[in-house]
PDB file of N, CA and C in Angstrom:
ATOM      1  N   MET A1489     -50.214  34.192 -54.244  1.00  0.00           N
ATOM      2  CA  MET A1489     -51.035  34.241 -55.742  1.00  0.00           C
ATOM      3  C   MET A1489     -49.640  33.177 -56.361  1.00  0.00           C
ATOM      4  N   GLN A1490     -49.814  32.409 -57.155  1.00  0.00           N
ATOM      5  CA  GLN A1490     -48.693  31.183 -58.205  1.00  0.00           C
ATOM      6  C   GLN A1490     -49.129  32.654 -59.529  1.00  0.00           C
ATOM      7  N   GLN A1491     -48.274  33.631 -59.034  1.00  0.00           N
ATOM      8  CA  GLN A1491     -48.179  35.045 -60.858  1.00  0.00           C
ATOM      9  C   GLN A1491     -46.444  34.970 -60.000  1.00  0.00           C
ATOM     10  N   GLY A1492     -45.852  35.795 -60.722  1.00  0.00           N
ATOM     11  CA  GLY A1492     -44.273  35.747 -60.649  1.00  0.00           C
ATOM     12  C   GLY A1492     -43.064  34.912 -61.073  1.00  0.00           C
ATOM     13  N   TRP A1493     -42.239  35.409 -61.401  1.00  0.00           N
ATOM     14  CA  TRP A1493     -41.254  34.743 -61.494  1.00  0.00           C
ATOM     15  C   TRP A1493     -40.802  33.631 -60.424  1.00  0.00           C
ATOM     16  N   GLY A1494     -41.088  33.780 -59.360  1.00  0.00           N
ATOM     17  CA  GLY A1494     -40.925  33.148 -58.349  1.00  0.00           C
ATOM     18  C   GLY A1494     -42.090  31.981 -58.001  1.00  0.00           C
ATOM     19  N   ALA A1495     -42.646  32.087 -58.593  1.00  0.00           N
ATOM     20  CA  ALA A1495     -44.120  31.515 -58.817  1.00  0.00           C
ATOM     21  C   ALA A1495     -44.064  29.764 -58.853  1.00  0.00           C
ATOM     22  N   ALA A1496     -42.541  30.073 -59.589  1.00  0.00           N
ATOM     23  CA  ALA A1496     -42.790  27.438 -60.804  1.00  0.00           C
ATOM     24  C   ALA A1496     -41.475  27.894 -59.548  1.00  0.00           C
ATOM     25  N   ALA A1497     -40.937  28.381 -58.794  1.00  0.00           N
ATOM     26  CA  ALA A1497     -39.752  27.844 -57.762  1.00  0.00           C
ATOM     27  C   ALA A1497     -40.378  27.397 -56.738  1.00  0.00           C
ATOM     28  N   GLY A1498     -41.557  28.005 -56.494  1.00  0.00           N
ATOM     29  CA  GLY A1498     -42.592  27.337 -55.256  1.00  0.00           C
ATOM     30  C   GLY A1498     -41.932  29.193 -54.512  1.00  0.00           C
ATOM     31  N   TYR A1499     -42.421  30.050 -54.573  1.00  0.00           N
ATOM     32  CA  TYR A1499     -41.597  31.386 -54.328  1.00  0.00           C
ATOM     33  C   TYR A1499     -43.172  31.916 -54.506  1.00  0.00           C
ATOM     34  N   PRO A1500     -44.888  31.525 -54.308  1.00  0.00           N
ATOM     35  CA  PRO A1500     -45.661  33.306 -55.052  1.00  0.00           C
ATOM     36  C   PRO A1500     -45.421  34.330 -54.510  1.00  0.00           C
ATOM     37  N   GLY A1501     -46.226  35.136 -55.144  1.00  0.00           N
ATOM     38  CA  GLY A1501     -45.715  36.348 -54.886  1.00  0.00           C
ATOM     39  C   GLY A1501     -47.158  36.756 -54.119  1.00  0.00           C
ATOM     40  N   ILE A1502     -46.729  38.484 -53.772  1.00  0.00           N
ATOM     41  CA  ILE A1502     -47.392  38.429 -52.723  1.00  0.00           C
ATOM     42  C   ILE A1502     -47.753  39.638 -53.095  1.00  0.00           C
ATOM     43  N   VAL A1503     -49.674  39.502 -52.339  1.00  0.00           N
ATOM     44  CA  VAL A1503     -50.598  40.956 -52.830  1.00  0.00           C
ATOM     45  C   VAL A1503     -50.384  41.676 -51.590  1.00  0.00           C
ATOM     46  N   LEU A1504     -50.756  42.656 -51.469  1.00  0.00           N
ATOM     47  CA  LEU A1504     -50.179  43.624 -49.907  1.00  0.00           C
ATOM     48  C   LEU A1504     -52.702  43.138 -50.278  1.00  0.00           C
ATOM     49  N   ASP A1505     -52.931  43.452 -49.194  1.00  0.00           N
ATOM     50  CA  ASP A1505     -54.260  43.212 -48.791  1.00  0.00           C
ATOM     51  C   ASP A1505     -54.925  43.750 -47.201  1.00  0.00           C
ATOM     52  N   GLY A1506     -55.175  44.265 -46.874  1.00  0.00           N
ATOM     53  CA  GLY A1506     -55.059  43.740 -45.604  1.00  0.00           C
ATOM     54  C   GLY A1506     -56.999  43.408 -45.040  1.00  0.00           C
ATOM     55  N   SER A1507     -57.657  42.442 -45.551  1.00  0.00           N
ATOM     56  CA  SER A1507     -58.306  41.700 -44.952  1.00  0.00           C
ATOM     57  C   SER A1507     -57.973  40.042 -45.769  1.00  0.00           C
ATOM     58  N   GLY A1508     -57.020  40.369 -47.123  1.00  0.00           N
ATOM     59  CA  GLY A1508     -55.624  39.050 -46.764  1.00  0.00           C
ATOM     60  C   GLY A1508     -55.746  37.915 -45.497  1.00  0.00           C
ATOM     61  N   PRO A1509     -55.781  36.699 -45.694  1.00  0.00           N
ATOM     62  CA  PRO A1509     -54.634  35.482 -45.042  1.00  0.00           C
ATOM     63  C   PRO A1509     -53.442  36.462 -43.651  1.00  0.00           C
ATOM     64  N   GLU A1510     -53.178  36.131 -43.343  1.00  0.00           N
ATOM     65  CA  GLU A1510     -51.820  36.891 -42.969  1.00  0.00           C
ATOM     66  C   GLU A1510     -50.532  36.036 -43.621  1.00  0.00           C
ATOM     67  N   VAL A1511     -49.557  36.593 -43.922  1.00  0.00           N
ATOM     68  CA  VAL A1511     -48.192  35.924 -44.631  1.00  0.00           C
ATOM     69  C   VAL A1511     -46.921  36.284 -43.230  1.00  0.00           C
ATOM     70  N   HIS A1512     -46.325  34.596 -43.582  1.00  0.00           N
ATOM     71  CA  HIS A1512     -45.139  34.968 -42.478  1.00  0.00           C
ATOM     72  C   HIS A1512     -43.885  34.739 -43.218  1.00  0.00           C
ATOM     73  N   GLY A1513     -42.986  35.395 -43.390  1.00  0.00           N
ATOM     74  CA  GLY A1513     -41.483  35.356 -43.240  1.00  0.00           C
ATOM     75  C   GLY A1513     -40.479  36.023 -42.821  1.00  0.00           C
ATOM     76  N   PHE A1514     -39.192  36.488 -43.579  1.00  0.00           N
ATOM     77  CA  PHE A1514     -38.315  36.354 -42.746  1.00  0.00           C
ATOM     78  C   PHE A1514     -38.208  37.968 -42.800  1.00  0.00           C
ATOM     79  N   VAL A1515     -37.708  38.733 -41.571  1.00  0.00           N
ATOM     80  CA  VAL A1515     -36.872  40.418 -42.286  1.00  0.00           C
ATOM     81  C   VAL A1515     -35.416  40.288 -41.879  1.00  0.00           C
ATOM     82  N   LEU A1516     -35.522  40.761 -42.665  1.00  0.00           N
ATOM     83  CA  LEU A1516     -33.426  40.972 -43.124  1.00  0.00           C
ATOM     84  C   LEU A1516     -33.701  42.196 -42.564  1.00  0.00           C
ATOM     85  N   GLY A1517     -32.063  42.876 -42.876  1.00  0.00           N
ATOM     86  CA  GLY A1517     -31.703  43.483 -42.214  1.00  0.00           C
ATOM     87  C   GLY A1517     -29.868  44.091 -42.684  1.00  0.00           C
ATOM     88  N   SER A1518     -29.632  45.138 -43.432  1.00  0.00           N
ATOM     89  CA  SER A1518     -27.761  45.059 -43.571  1.00  0.00           C
ATOM     90  C   SER A1518     -27.747  47.172 -43.170  1.00  0.00           C
ATOM     91  N   ALA A1519     -26.995  47.174 -42.748  1.00  0.00           N
ATOM     92  CA  ALA A1519     -26.320  48.730 -43.100  1.00  0.00           C
ATOM     93  C   ALA A1519     -26.090  48.801 -44.702  1.00  0.00           C
ATOM     94  N   GLU A1520     -25.515  47.717 -45.329  1.00  0.00           N
ATOM     95  CA  GLU A1520     -25.733  48.269 -46.220  1.00  0.00           C
ATOM     96  C   GLU A1520     -26.640  48.216 -47.430  1.00  0.00           C
ATOM     97  N   LEU A1521     -27.800  47.542 -47.013  1.00  0.00           N
ATOM     98  CA  LEU A1521     -28.771  48.206 -48.104  1.00  0.00           C
ATOM     99  C   LEU A1521     -28.916  48.785 -49.066  1.00  0.00           C
ATOM    100  N   ASP A1522     -28.824  50.626 -48.542  1.00  0.00           N
ATOM    101  CA  ASP A1522     -28.981  51.551 -49.398  1.00  0.00           C
ATOM    102  C   ASP A1522     -28.312  51.017 -50.401  1.00  0.00           C
ATOM    103  N   ARG A1523     -27.373  50.593 -50.302  1.00  0.00           N
ATOM    104  CA  ARG A1523     -26.029  50.781 -52.106  1.00  0.00           C
ATOM    105  C   ARG A1523     -26.190  49.741 -52.618  1.00  0.00           C
ATOM    106  N   HIS A1524     -27.849  48.578 -52.361  1.00  0.00           N
ATOM    107  CA  HIS A1524     -28.522  47.923 -53.187  1.00  0.00           C
ATOM    108  C   HIS A1524     -29.629  47.625 -53.888  1.00  0.00           C
ATOM    109  N   TRP A1525     -30.417  48.798 -53.428  1.00  0.00           N
ATOM    110  CA  TRP A1525     -31.553  48.382 -53.639  1.00  0.00           C
ATOM    111  C   TRP A1525     -31.829  48.040 -55.316  1.00  0.00           C
ATOM    112  N   LYS A1526     -31.031  49.005 -55.849  1.00  0.00           N
ATOM    113  CA  LYS A1526     -30.998  48.617 -57.739  1.00  0.00           C
ATOM    114  C   LYS A1526     -30.757  48.357 -57.330  1.00  0.00           C
ATOM    115  N   ARG A1527     -29.788  47.091 -57.107  1.00  0.00           N
ATOM    116  CA  ARG A1527     -30.058  45.743 -57.291  1.00  0.00           C
ATOM    117  C   ARG A1527     -30.379  44.487 -57.289  1.00  0.00           C
ATOM    118  N   LEU A1528     -31.037  44.968 -55.759  1.00  0.00           N
ATOM    119  CA  LEU A1528     -32.199  43.767 -55.486  1.00  0.00           C
ATOM    120  C   LEU A1528     -33.376  43.863 -57.079  1.00  0.00           C
ATOM    121  N   ASP A1529     -33.619  45.493 -57.051  1.00  0.00           N
ATOM    122  CA  ASP A1529     -35.118  45.615 -58.294  1.00  0.00           C
ATOM    123  C   ASP A1529     -35.025  44.880 -59.416  1.00  0.00           C
ATOM    124  N   HIS A1530     -33.824  45.327 -59.599  1.00  0.00           N
ATOM    125  CA  HIS A1530     -33.155  44.196 -61.548  1.00  0.00           C
ATOM    126  C   HIS A1530     -33.467  43.047 -61.089  1.00  0.00           C
ATOM    127  N   PHE A1531     -33.096  42.772 -60.079  1.00  0.00           N
ATOM    128  CA  PHE A1531     -33.007  40.928 -59.514  1.00  0.00           C
ATOM    129  C   PHE A1531     -34.663  40.713 -60.060  1.00  0.00           C
ATOM    130  N   GLU A1532     -35.189  41.543 -58.820  1.00  0.00           N
ATOM    131  CA  GLU A1532     -36.680  41.543 -58.445  1.00  0.00           C
ATOM    132  C   GLU A1532     -37.974  41.108 -60.558  1.00  0.00           C
ATOM    133  N   GLY A1533     -37.555  42.848 -61.333  1.00  0.00           N
ATOM    134  CA  GLY A1533     -38.010  42.433 -62.113  1.00  0.00           C
ATOM    135  C   GLY A1533     -38.836  43.770 -62.089  1.00  0.00           C
ATOM    136  N   ASP A1534     -39.031  43.195 -63.620  1.00  0.00           N
ATOM    137  CA  ASP A1534     -40.270  44.093 -63.812  1.00  0.00           C
ATOM    138  C   ASP A1534     -41.842  43.589 -62.842  1.00  0.00           C
ATOM    139  N   GLU A1535     -42.472  43.044 -62.819  1.00  0.00           N
ATOM    140  CA  GLU A1535     -43.473  42.059 -62.543  1.00  0.00           C
ATOM    141  C   GLU A1535     -44.055  42.526 -60.957  1.00  0.00           C
ATOM    142  N   TYR A1536     -42.916  42.544 -60.546  1.00  0.00           N
ATOM    143  CA  TYR A1536     -42.834  43.147 -58.651  1.00  0.00           C
ATOM    144  C   TYR A1536     -42.390  44.435 -58.136  1.00  0.00           C
ATOM    145  N   GLU A1537     -42.254  44.707 -57.339  1.00  0.00           N
ATOM    146  CA  GLU A1537     -41.809  46.917 -56.955  1.00  0.00           C
ATOM    147  C   GLU A1537     -42.264  46.837 -56.227  1.00  0.00           C
ATOM    148  N   ARG A1538     -40.970  47.430 -55.107  1.00  0.00           N
ATOM    149  CA  ARG A1538     -40.251  47.354 -53.154  1.00  0.00           C
ATOM    150  C   ARG A1538     -42.300  48.473 -53.290  1.00  0.00           C
ATOM    151  N   VAL A1539     -42.546  47.755 -51.920  1.00  0.00           N
ATOM    152  CA  VAL A1539     -43.126  49.281 -51.150  1.00  0.00           C
ATOM    153  C   VAL A1539     -43.149  48.835 -49.633  1.00  0.00           C
ATOM    154  N   LEU A1540     -43.289  50.374 -48.909  1.00  0.00           N
ATOM    155  CA  LEU A1540     -43.325  49.568 -48.110  1.00  0.00           C
ATOM    156  C   LEU A1540     -44.244  49.070 -47.157  1.00  0.00           C
ATOM    157  N   ALA A1541     -44.097  48.381 -46.266  1.00  0.00           N
ATOM    158  CA  ALA A1541     -46.017  47.963 -45.686  1.00  0.00           C
ATOM    159  C   ALA A1541     -45.146  47.356 -43.949  1.00  0.00           C
ATOM    160  N   PRO A1542     -46.801  47.421 -42.871  1.00  0.00           N
ATOM    161  CA  PRO A1542     -46.003  47.106 -41.651  1.00  0.00           C
ATOM    162  C   PRO A1542     -46.036  45.786 -41.373  1.00  0.00           C
ATOM    163  N   VAL A1543     -45.306  45.371 -40.980  1.00  0.00           N
ATOM    164  CA  VAL A1543     -44.715  44.080 -40.696  1.00  0.00           C
ATOM    165  C   VAL A1543     -44.901  43.921 -38.543  1.00  0.00           C
ATOM    166  N   ARG A1544     -45.233  42.823 -38.618  1.00  0.00           N
ATOM    167  CA  ARG A1544     -45.253  42.470 -37.238  1.00  0.00           C
ATOM    168  C   ARG A1544     -44.277  41.672 -37.009  1.00  0.00           C
ATOM    169  N   LEU A1545     -43.669  41.917 -36.477  1.00  0.00           N
ATOM    170  CA  LEU A1545     -42.052  41.483 -36.251  1.00  0.00           C
ATOM    171  C   LEU A1545     -42.589  39.763 -34.706  1.00  0.00           C
ATOM    172  N   SER A1546     -41.504  38.519 -34.996  1.00  0.00           N
ATOM    173  CA  SER A1546     -41.969  37.499 -33.548  1.00  0.00           C
ATOM    174  C   SER A1546     -41.537  38.617 -32.523  1.00  0.00           C
ATOM    175  N   SER A1547     -41.430  38.889 -32.685  1.00  0.00           N
ATOM    176  CA  SER A1547     -41.449  39.719 -30.665  1.00  0.00           C
ATOM    177  C   SER A1547     -43.063  40.226 -30.360  1.00  0.00           C
ATOM    178  N   GLY A1548     -43.480  40.686 -31.493  1.00  0.00           N
ATOM    179  CA  GLY A1548     -44.792  41.354 -30.960  1.00  0.00           C
ATOM    180  C   GLY A1548     -44.624  42.833 -31.540  1.00  0.00           C
ATOM    181  N   GLU A1549     -43.645  43.347 -31.736  1.00  0.00           N
ATOM    182  CA  GLU A1549     -43.224  44.528 -32.133  1.00  0.00           C
ATOM    183  C   GLU A1549     -43.571  45.101 -33.471  1.00  0.00           C
ATOM    184  N   THR A1550     -44.097  45.627 -34.281  1.00  0.00           N
ATOM    185  CA  THR A1550     -43.897  46.043 -35.535  1.00  0.00           C
ATOM    186  C   THR A1550     -43.597  47.609 -36.230  1.00  0.00           C
ATOM    187  N   ALA A1551     -42.681  46.851 -37.271  1.00  0.00           N
ATOM    188  CA  ALA A1551     -42.403  47.635 -37.796  1.00  0.00           C
ATOM    189  C   ALA A1551     -42.987  47.925 -39.093  1.00  0.00           C
ATOM    190  N   GLN A1552     -42.093  48.807 -40.119  1.00  0.00           N
ATOM    191  CA  GLN A1552     -42.157  48.913 -41.550  1.00  0.00           C
ATOM    192  C   GLN A1552     -41.167  48.168 -42.045  1.00  0.00           C
ATOM    193  N   ALA A1553     -41.677  47.995 -43.345  1.00  0.00           N
ATOM    194  CA  ALA A1553     -40.010  46.633 -44.117  1.00  0.00           C
ATOM    195  C   ALA A1553     -40.523  46.912 -45.357  1.00  0.00           C
ATOM    196  N   ASN A1554     -39.777  46.782 -45.980  1.00  0.00           N
ATOM    197  CA  ASN A1554     -39.623  46.535 -47.704  1.00  0.00           C
ATOM    198  C   ASN A1554     -40.045  45.853 -48.368  1.00  0.00           C
ATOM    199  N   VAL A1555     -41.393  45.719 -48.691  1.00  0.00           N
ATOM    200  CA  VAL A1555     -41.442  44.412 -50.021  1.00  0.00           C
ATOM    201  C   VAL A1555     -41.676  43.909 -51.056  1.00  0.00           C
ATOM    202  N   TYR A1556     -41.350  43.316 -52.017  1.00  0.00           N
ATOM    203  CA  TYR A1556     -41.023  43.505 -53.356  1.00  0.00           C
ATOM    204  C   TYR A1556     -43.341  42.427 -53.778  1.00  0.00           C
ATOM    205  N   THR A1557     -43.911  43.459 -53.936  1.00  0.00           N
ATOM    206  CA  THR A1557     -45.344  42.731 -54.190  1.00  0.00           C
ATOM    207  C   THR A1557     -45.566  42.067 -56.032  1.00  0.00           C
ATOM    208  N   LEU A1558     -46.601  41.844 -57.079  1.00  0.00           N
ATOM    209  CA  LEU A1558     -46.605  42.002 -57.712  1.00  0.00           C
ATOM    210  C   LEU A1558     -46.925  43.095 -58.098  1.00  0.00           C
ATOM    211  N   ARG A1559     -47.035  43.385 -59.347  1.00  0.00           N
ATOM    212  CA  ARG A1559     -47.812  44.484 -59.809  1.00  0.00           C
ATOM    213  C   ARG A1559     -48.491  44.777 -60.817  1.00  0.00           C
ATOM    214  N   ARG A1560     -49.626  45.937 -59.608  1.00  0.00           N
ATOM    215  CA  ARG A1560     -50.949  45.413 -60.346  1.00  0.00           C
ATOM    216  C   ARG A1560     -50.761  46.094 -61.509  1.00  0.00           C
ATOM    217  N   VAL A1561     -51.721  45.231 -62.796  1.00  0.00           N
ATOM    218  CA  VAL A1561     -51.304  45.731 -63.909  1.00  0.00           C
ATOM    219  C   VAL A1561     -52.640  46.333 -63.916  1.00  0.00           C
ATOM    220  N   SER A1562     -52.886  47.375 -64.816  1.00  0.00           N
ATOM    221  CA  SER A1562     -54.658  48.585 -64.628  1.00  0.00           C
ATOM    222  C   SER A1562     -54.819  47.192 -65.664  1.00  0.00           C
ATOM    223  N   GLY A1563     -56.171  48.048 -64.813  1.00  0.00           N
ATOM    224  CA  GLY A1563     -57.700  47.001 -65.875  1.00  0.00           C
ATOM    225  C   GLY A1563     -57.684  45.747 -65.107  1.00  0.00           C
ATOM    226  N   ALA A1564     -56.953  45.159 -64.091  1.00  0.00           N
ATOM    227  CA  ALA A1564     -56.698  43.727 -63.337  1.00  0.00           C
ATOM    228  C   ALA A1564     -57.849  44.066 -61.802  1.00  0.00           C
TER     229      ALA A1564
END
């Protein structure tokens, strides 16, 4: 979706919808990630929320990953 602060920079927001199109991206990991969630959440801002979502890796395996999605506005 062309919403959220990143849309103007060419990074559209995502709304998880099992019936929507497949979205391609990157899965990154770090042993230090737990120490940085607060900072990452602050960077993404109030327009986004971090949720766990199933992802399919290039190997074909599935995993759970944290994804920043557009925060749903009540009534929308």
